CSV table of C-alpha atoms in Angstrom, one decimal:
chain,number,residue,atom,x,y,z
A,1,UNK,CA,-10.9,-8.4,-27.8
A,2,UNK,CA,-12.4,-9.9,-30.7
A,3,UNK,CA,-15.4,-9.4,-32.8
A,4,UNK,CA,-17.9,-12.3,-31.4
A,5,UNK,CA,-21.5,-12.9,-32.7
A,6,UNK,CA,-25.2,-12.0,-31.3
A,7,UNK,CA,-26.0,-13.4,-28.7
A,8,UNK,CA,-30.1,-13.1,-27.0
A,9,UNK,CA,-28.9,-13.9,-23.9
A,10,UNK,CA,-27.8,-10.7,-22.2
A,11,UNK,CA,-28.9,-6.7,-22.9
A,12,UNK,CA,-29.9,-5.5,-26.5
A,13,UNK,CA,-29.3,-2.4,-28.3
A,14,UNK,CA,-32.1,-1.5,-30.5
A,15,UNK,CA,-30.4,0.2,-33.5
A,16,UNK,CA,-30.9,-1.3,-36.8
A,17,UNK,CA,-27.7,-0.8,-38.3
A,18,UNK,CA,-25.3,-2.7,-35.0
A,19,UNK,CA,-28.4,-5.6,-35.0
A,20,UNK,CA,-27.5,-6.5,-38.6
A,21,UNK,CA,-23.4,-6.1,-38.0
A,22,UNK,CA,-24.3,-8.5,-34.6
A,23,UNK,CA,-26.2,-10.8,-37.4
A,24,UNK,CA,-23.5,-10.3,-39.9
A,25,UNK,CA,-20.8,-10.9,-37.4
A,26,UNK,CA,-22.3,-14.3,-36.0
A,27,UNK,CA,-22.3,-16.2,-39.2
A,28,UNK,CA,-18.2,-15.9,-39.7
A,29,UNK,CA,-17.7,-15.6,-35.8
A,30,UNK,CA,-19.6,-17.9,-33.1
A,31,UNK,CA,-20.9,-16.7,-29.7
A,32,UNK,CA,-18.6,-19.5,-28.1
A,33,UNK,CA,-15.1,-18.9,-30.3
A,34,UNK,CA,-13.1,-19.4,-27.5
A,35,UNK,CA,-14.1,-22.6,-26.3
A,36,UNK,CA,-12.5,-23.4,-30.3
A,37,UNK,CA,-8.7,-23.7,-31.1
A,38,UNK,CA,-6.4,-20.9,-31.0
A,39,UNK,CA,-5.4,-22.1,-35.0
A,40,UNK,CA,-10.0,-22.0,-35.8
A,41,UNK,CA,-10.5,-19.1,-33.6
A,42,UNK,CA,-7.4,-17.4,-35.6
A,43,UNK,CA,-9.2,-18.9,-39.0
A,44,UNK,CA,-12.7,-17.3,-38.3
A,45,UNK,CA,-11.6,-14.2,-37.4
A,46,UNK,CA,-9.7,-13.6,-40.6
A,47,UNK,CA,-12.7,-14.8,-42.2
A,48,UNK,CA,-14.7,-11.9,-40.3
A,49,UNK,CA,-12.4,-9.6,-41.2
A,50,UNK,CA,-12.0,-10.6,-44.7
A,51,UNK,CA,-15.9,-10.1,-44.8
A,52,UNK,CA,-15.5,-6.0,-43.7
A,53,UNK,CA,-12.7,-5.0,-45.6
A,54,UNK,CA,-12.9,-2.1,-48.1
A,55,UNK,CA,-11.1,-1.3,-51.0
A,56,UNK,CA,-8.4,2.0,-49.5
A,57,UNK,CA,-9.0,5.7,-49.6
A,58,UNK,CA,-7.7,6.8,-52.9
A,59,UNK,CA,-3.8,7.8,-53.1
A,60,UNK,CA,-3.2,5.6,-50.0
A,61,UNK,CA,-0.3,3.9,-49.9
A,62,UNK,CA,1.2,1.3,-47.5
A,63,UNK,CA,4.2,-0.7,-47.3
A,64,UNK,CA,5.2,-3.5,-45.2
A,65,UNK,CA,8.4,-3.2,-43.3
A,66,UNK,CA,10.7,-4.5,-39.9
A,67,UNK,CA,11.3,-2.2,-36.9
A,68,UNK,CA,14.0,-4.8,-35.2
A,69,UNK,CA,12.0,-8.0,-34.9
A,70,UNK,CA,9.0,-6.4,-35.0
A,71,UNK,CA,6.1,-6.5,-38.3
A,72,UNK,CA,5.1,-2.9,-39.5
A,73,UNK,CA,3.0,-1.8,-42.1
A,74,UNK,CA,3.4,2.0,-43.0
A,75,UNK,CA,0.4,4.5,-44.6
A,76,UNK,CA,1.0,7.7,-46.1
A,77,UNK,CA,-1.9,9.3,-47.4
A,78,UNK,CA,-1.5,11.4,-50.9
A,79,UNK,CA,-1.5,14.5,-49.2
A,80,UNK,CA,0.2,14.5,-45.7
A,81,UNK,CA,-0.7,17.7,-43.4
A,82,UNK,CA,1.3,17.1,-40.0
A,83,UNK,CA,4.7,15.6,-39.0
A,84,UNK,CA,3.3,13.3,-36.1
A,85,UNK,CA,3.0,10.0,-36.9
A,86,UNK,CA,0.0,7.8,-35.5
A,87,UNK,CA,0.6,4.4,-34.0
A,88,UNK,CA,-2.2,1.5,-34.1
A,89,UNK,CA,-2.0,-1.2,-32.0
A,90,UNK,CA,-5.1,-4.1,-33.1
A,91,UNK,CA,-8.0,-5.5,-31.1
A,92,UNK,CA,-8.4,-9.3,-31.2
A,93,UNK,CA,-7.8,-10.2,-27.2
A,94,UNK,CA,-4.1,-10.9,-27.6
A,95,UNK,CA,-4.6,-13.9,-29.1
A,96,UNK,CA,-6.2,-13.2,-33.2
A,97,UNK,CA,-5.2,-10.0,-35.1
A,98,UNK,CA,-2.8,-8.9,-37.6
A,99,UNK,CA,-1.8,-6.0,-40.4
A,100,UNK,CA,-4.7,-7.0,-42.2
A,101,UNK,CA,-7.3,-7.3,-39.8
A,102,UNK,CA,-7.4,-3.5,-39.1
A,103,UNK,CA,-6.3,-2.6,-42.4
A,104,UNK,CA,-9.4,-0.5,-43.7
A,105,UNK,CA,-9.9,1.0,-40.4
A,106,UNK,CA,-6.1,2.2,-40.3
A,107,UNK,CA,-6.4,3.4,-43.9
A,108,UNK,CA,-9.7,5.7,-43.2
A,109,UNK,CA,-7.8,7.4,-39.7
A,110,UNK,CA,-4.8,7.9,-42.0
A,111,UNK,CA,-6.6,9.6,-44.6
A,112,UNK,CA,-8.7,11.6,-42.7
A,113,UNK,CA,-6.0,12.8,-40.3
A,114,UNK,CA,-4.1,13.4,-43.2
A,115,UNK,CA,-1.0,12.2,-41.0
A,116,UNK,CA,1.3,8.8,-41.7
A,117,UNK,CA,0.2,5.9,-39.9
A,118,UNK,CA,2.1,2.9,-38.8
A,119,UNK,CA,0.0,-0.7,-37.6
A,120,UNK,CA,1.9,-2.5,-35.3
A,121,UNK,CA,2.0,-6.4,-35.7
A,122,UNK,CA,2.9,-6.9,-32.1
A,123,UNK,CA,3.5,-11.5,-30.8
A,124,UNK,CA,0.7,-13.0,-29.8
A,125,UNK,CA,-0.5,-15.4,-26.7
A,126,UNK,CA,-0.8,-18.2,-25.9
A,127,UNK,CA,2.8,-18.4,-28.3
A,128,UNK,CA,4.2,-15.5,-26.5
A,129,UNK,CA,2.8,-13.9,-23.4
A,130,UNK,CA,3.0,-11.0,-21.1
A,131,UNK,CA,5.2,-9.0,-21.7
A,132,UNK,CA,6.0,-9.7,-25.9
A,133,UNK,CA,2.8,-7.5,-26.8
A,134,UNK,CA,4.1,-4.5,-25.1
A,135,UNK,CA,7.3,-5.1,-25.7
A,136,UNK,CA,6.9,-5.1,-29.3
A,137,UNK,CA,4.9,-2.1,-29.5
A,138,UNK,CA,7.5,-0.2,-27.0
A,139,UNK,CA,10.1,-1.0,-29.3
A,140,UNK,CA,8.0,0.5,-32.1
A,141,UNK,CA,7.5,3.7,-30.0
A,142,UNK,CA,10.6,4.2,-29.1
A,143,UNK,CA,12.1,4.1,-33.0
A,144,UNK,CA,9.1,6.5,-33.9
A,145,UNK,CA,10.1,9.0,-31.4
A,146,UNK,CA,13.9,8.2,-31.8
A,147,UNK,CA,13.2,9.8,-35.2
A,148,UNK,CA,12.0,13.2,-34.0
A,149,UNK,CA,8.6,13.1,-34.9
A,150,UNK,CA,5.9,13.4,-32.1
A,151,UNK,CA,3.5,10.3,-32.0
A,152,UNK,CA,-0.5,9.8,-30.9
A,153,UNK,CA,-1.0,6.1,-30.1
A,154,UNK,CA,-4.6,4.8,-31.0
A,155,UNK,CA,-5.9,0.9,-29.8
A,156,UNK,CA,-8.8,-0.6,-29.6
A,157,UNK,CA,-9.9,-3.1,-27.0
A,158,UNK,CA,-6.7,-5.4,-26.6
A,159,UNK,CA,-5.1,-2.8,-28.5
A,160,UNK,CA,-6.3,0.4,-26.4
A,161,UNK,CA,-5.2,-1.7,-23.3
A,162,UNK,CA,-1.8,-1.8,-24.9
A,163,UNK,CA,-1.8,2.1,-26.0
A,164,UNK,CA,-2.8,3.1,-22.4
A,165,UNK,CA,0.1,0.9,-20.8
A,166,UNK,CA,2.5,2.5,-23.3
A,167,UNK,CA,1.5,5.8,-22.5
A,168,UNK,CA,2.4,5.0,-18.8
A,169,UNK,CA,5.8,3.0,-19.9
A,170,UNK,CA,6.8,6.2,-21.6
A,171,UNK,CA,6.0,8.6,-18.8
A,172,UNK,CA,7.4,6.3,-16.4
A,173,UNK,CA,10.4,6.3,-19.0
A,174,UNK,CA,10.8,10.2,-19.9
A,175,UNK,CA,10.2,9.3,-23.4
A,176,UNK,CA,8.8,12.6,-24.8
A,177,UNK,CA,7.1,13.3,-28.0
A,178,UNK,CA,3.5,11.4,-27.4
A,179,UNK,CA,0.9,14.2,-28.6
A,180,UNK,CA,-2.1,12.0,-27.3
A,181,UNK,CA,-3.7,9.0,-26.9
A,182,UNK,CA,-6.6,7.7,-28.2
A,183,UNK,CA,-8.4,4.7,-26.2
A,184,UNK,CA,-11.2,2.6,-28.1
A,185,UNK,CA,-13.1,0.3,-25.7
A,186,UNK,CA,-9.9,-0.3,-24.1
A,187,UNK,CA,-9.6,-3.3,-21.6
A,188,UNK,CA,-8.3,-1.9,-18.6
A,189,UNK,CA,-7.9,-4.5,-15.4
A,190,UNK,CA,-11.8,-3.6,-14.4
A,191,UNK,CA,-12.5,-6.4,-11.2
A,192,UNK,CA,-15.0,-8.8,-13.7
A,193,UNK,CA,-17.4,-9.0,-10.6
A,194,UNK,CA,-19.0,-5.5,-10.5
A,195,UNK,CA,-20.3,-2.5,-12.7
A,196,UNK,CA,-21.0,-3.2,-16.6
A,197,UNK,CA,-18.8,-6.5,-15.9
A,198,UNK,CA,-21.8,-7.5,-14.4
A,199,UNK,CA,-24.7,-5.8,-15.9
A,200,UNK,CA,-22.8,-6.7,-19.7
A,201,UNK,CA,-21.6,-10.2,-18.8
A,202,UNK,CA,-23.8,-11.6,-21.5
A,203,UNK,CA,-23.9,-8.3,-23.6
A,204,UNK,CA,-23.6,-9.1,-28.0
A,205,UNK,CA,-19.9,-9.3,-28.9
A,206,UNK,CA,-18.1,-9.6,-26.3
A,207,UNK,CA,-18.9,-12.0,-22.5
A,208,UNK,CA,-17.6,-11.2,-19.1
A,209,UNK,CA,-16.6,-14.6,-19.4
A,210,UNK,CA,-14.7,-14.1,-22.5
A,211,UNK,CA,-12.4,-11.5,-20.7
A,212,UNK,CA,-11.7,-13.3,-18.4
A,213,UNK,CA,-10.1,-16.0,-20.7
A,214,UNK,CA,-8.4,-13.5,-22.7
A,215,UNK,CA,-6.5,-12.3,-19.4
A,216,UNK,CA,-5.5,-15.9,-18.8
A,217,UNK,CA,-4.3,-16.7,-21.8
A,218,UNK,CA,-2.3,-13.5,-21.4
A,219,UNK,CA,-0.8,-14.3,-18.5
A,220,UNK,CA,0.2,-10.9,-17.4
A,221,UNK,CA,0.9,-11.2,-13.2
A,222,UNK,CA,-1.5,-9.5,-10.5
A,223,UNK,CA,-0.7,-5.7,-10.3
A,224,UNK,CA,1.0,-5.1,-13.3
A,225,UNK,CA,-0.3,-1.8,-14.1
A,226,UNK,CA,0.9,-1.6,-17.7
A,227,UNK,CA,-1.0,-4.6,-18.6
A,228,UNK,CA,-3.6,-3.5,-15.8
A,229,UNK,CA,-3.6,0.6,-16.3
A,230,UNK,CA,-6.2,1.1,-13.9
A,231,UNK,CA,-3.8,0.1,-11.3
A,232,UNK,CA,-1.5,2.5,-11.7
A,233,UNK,CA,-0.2,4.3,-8.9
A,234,UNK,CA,-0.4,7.5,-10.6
A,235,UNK,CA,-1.5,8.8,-13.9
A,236,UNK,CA,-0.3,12.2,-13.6
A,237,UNK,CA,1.4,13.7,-16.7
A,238,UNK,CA,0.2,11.5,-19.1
A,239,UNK,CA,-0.6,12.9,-22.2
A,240,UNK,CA,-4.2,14.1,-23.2
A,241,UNK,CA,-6.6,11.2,-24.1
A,242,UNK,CA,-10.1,10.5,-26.2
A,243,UNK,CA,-11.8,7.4,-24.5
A,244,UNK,CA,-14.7,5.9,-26.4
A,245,UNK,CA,-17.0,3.0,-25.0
A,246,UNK,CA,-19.3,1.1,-26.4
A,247,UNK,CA,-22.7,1.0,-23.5
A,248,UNK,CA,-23.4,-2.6,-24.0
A,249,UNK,CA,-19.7,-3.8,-23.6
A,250,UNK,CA,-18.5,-5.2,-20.1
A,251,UNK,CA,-15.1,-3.3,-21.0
A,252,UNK,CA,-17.4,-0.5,-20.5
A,253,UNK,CA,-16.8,1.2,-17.3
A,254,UNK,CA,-12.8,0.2,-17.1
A,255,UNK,CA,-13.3,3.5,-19.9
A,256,UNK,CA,-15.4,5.4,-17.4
A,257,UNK,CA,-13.1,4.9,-14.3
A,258,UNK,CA,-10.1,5.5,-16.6
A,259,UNK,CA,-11.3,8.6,-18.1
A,260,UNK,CA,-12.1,9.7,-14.5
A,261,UNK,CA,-9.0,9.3,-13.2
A,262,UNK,CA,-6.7,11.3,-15.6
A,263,UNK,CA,-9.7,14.1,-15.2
A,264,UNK,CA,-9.2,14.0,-11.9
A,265,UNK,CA,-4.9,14.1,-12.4
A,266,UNK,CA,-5.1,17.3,-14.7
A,267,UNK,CA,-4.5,15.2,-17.7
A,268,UNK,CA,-7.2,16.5,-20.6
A,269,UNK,CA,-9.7,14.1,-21.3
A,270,UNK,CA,-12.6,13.4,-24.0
A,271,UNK,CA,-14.8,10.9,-23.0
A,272,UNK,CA,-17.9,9.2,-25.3
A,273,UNK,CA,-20.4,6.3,-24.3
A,274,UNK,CA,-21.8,5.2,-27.8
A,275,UNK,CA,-25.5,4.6,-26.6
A,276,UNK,CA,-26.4,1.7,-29.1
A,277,UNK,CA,-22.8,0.8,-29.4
A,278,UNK,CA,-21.4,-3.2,-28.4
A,279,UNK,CA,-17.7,-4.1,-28.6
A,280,UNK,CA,-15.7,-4.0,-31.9
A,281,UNK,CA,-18.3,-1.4,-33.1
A,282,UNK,CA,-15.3,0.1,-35.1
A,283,UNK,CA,-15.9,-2.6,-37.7
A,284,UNK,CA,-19.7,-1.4,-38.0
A,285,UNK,CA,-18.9,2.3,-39.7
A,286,UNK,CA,-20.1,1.9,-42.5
A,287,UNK,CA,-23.3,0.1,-41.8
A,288,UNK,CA,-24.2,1.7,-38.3
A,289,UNK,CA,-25.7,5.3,-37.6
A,290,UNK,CA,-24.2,5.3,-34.5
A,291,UNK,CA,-20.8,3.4,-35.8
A,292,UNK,CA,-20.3,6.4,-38.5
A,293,UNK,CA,-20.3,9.0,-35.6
A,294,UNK,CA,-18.4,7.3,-33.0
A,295,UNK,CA,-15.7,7.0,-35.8
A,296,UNK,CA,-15.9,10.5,-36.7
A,297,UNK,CA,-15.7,11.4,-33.2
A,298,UNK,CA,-12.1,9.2,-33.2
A,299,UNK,CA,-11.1,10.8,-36.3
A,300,UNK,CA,-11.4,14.1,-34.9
A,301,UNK,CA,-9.7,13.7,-31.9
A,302,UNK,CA,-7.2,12.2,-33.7
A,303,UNK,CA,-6.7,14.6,-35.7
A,304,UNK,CA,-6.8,17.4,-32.7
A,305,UNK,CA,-3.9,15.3,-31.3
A,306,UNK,CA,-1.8,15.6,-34.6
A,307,UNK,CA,-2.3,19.1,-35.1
A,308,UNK,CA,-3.8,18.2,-38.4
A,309,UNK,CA,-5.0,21.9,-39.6
């Protein structure tokens, strides 16, 4: 989902560091964005992200390529410790996002994983609904793994919703070679009436309200359980996951229940609730206390995954 502004209305973390990235974040990005045009909303998030970008670890270099129809861009760190390759697939609700907005934040995993990285530019809604986004990224996976290399996939919000639905798509598949995934505030098909999606509905940075128009613009059908993982059937065999969420996020206990029920299949878990943490806190390492460690507690798991020594 996207960055959105502060907003007084709903529960507050107290941390000094998120209340001036909330303050930050409202003057590029109103509280009420989506009430805007697809073409302003798409104009004000670039602006946001423009506003967090930071010059790339040193010796990083990208390129910008085409796996069939599909946008990539490609990191490569200067020294490169494992053979798996990590795929990101971008927050922004399905609707904003590109191989820019998450460039910095794809850069620092690459780095400090040491592995190759490859951002995923995957269609966006309303243009092209359910299925296009996991399409694209499938089609992605599937060239990654084609190669021989093992892959972790890493999303955040829109984009953990699309890792975890790949993860399934691949079990459900037989397509081998996924080391781990790593799930960042992931939207996961919570019921919008109950739990944080009612004790967040007003929460900074993200409504209750707001996910709900995301998922209509979306379009994916009732029961779907790759665009809705916690419907799955089953989620046995899926490889290991780190699940992060953010306490003051709605999208908060679709994490919880998630991370619950792959304990409860056998599947290894990590789970972390950031206390003072609101959605698209990713964007806040480097001005956030509790930012800094949640990211280092991604990078690690990441790295764990990858077999980074």
């Amino acid at each position: 989902m996207p960055d959105a502004s502060i907003s007084h209305a709903g529960p507050m973390p107290r941390e000094a560091g998120i209340l001036a990235f909330l303050n930050l974040c409202g003057s590029f990005y109103p509280a009420d964005a989506v009430n805007a045009s697809i073409e302003q909303q798409r104009q004000w998030y670039d602006a946001l992200c423009a506003q967090f970008d930071r010059p790339l670890p040193a010796g990083m270099a990208t390129q910008d390529a085409v796996v069939g129809a599909v946008p990539i861009r490609r990191y490569r760190p200067l020294e490169v410790a494992t053979e798996t390759v990590l795929l990101y697939l971008h927050g922004g609700g399905y609707v904003v996002g590109s191989l820019d907005s998450h460039h910095a934040i794809c850069a620092e995993l690459s780095a400090f994983c040491r592995a190759e990285l490859v951002s995923v530019d995957y269609r966006l809604a309303p243009e092209h609904v359910w299925p296009a986004q996991s399409d694209d990224a499938f089609a992605v996976l599937s060239d990654l793994v084609g190669t021989g290399r093992p892959v972790v996939l890493i999303g955040d919000s829109a984009g953990g919703n699309l890792a975890a639905g790949l993860a399934l798509r691949a079990n459900a598949a037989g397509l081998a070679g996924i080391r781990g995934q790593a799930l960042i505030y992931p939207a996961l098909g919570g019921d919008l009436t109950s739990g944080s999606y009612r004790e967040m509905a007003e929460a900074p940075g993200l409504s209750t309200a707001d996910v709900g128009y995301y998922r209509d613009i979306l379009q994916a059908p009732d029961g779907d359980a790759i665009a809705f993982p916690l419907l799955a059937e089953t989620v046995a065999g899926l490889p290991p996951a780190f699940i992060s969420v953010a306490h003051f996020d709605p999208l908060r206990d679709d994490g919880r229940r998630y991370a619950a029920r792959l304990a409860e299949a056998g599947v290894e878990v990590w789970f972390r609730e950031e206390p003072q943490m609101v959605h698209a806190w990713l964007r806040a390492r480097h001005m956030s206390e509790g930012a800094a460690q949640g990211f280092q507690a991604l990078c690690l798991a990441v790295a764990r995954f990858a077999g980074t020594p």
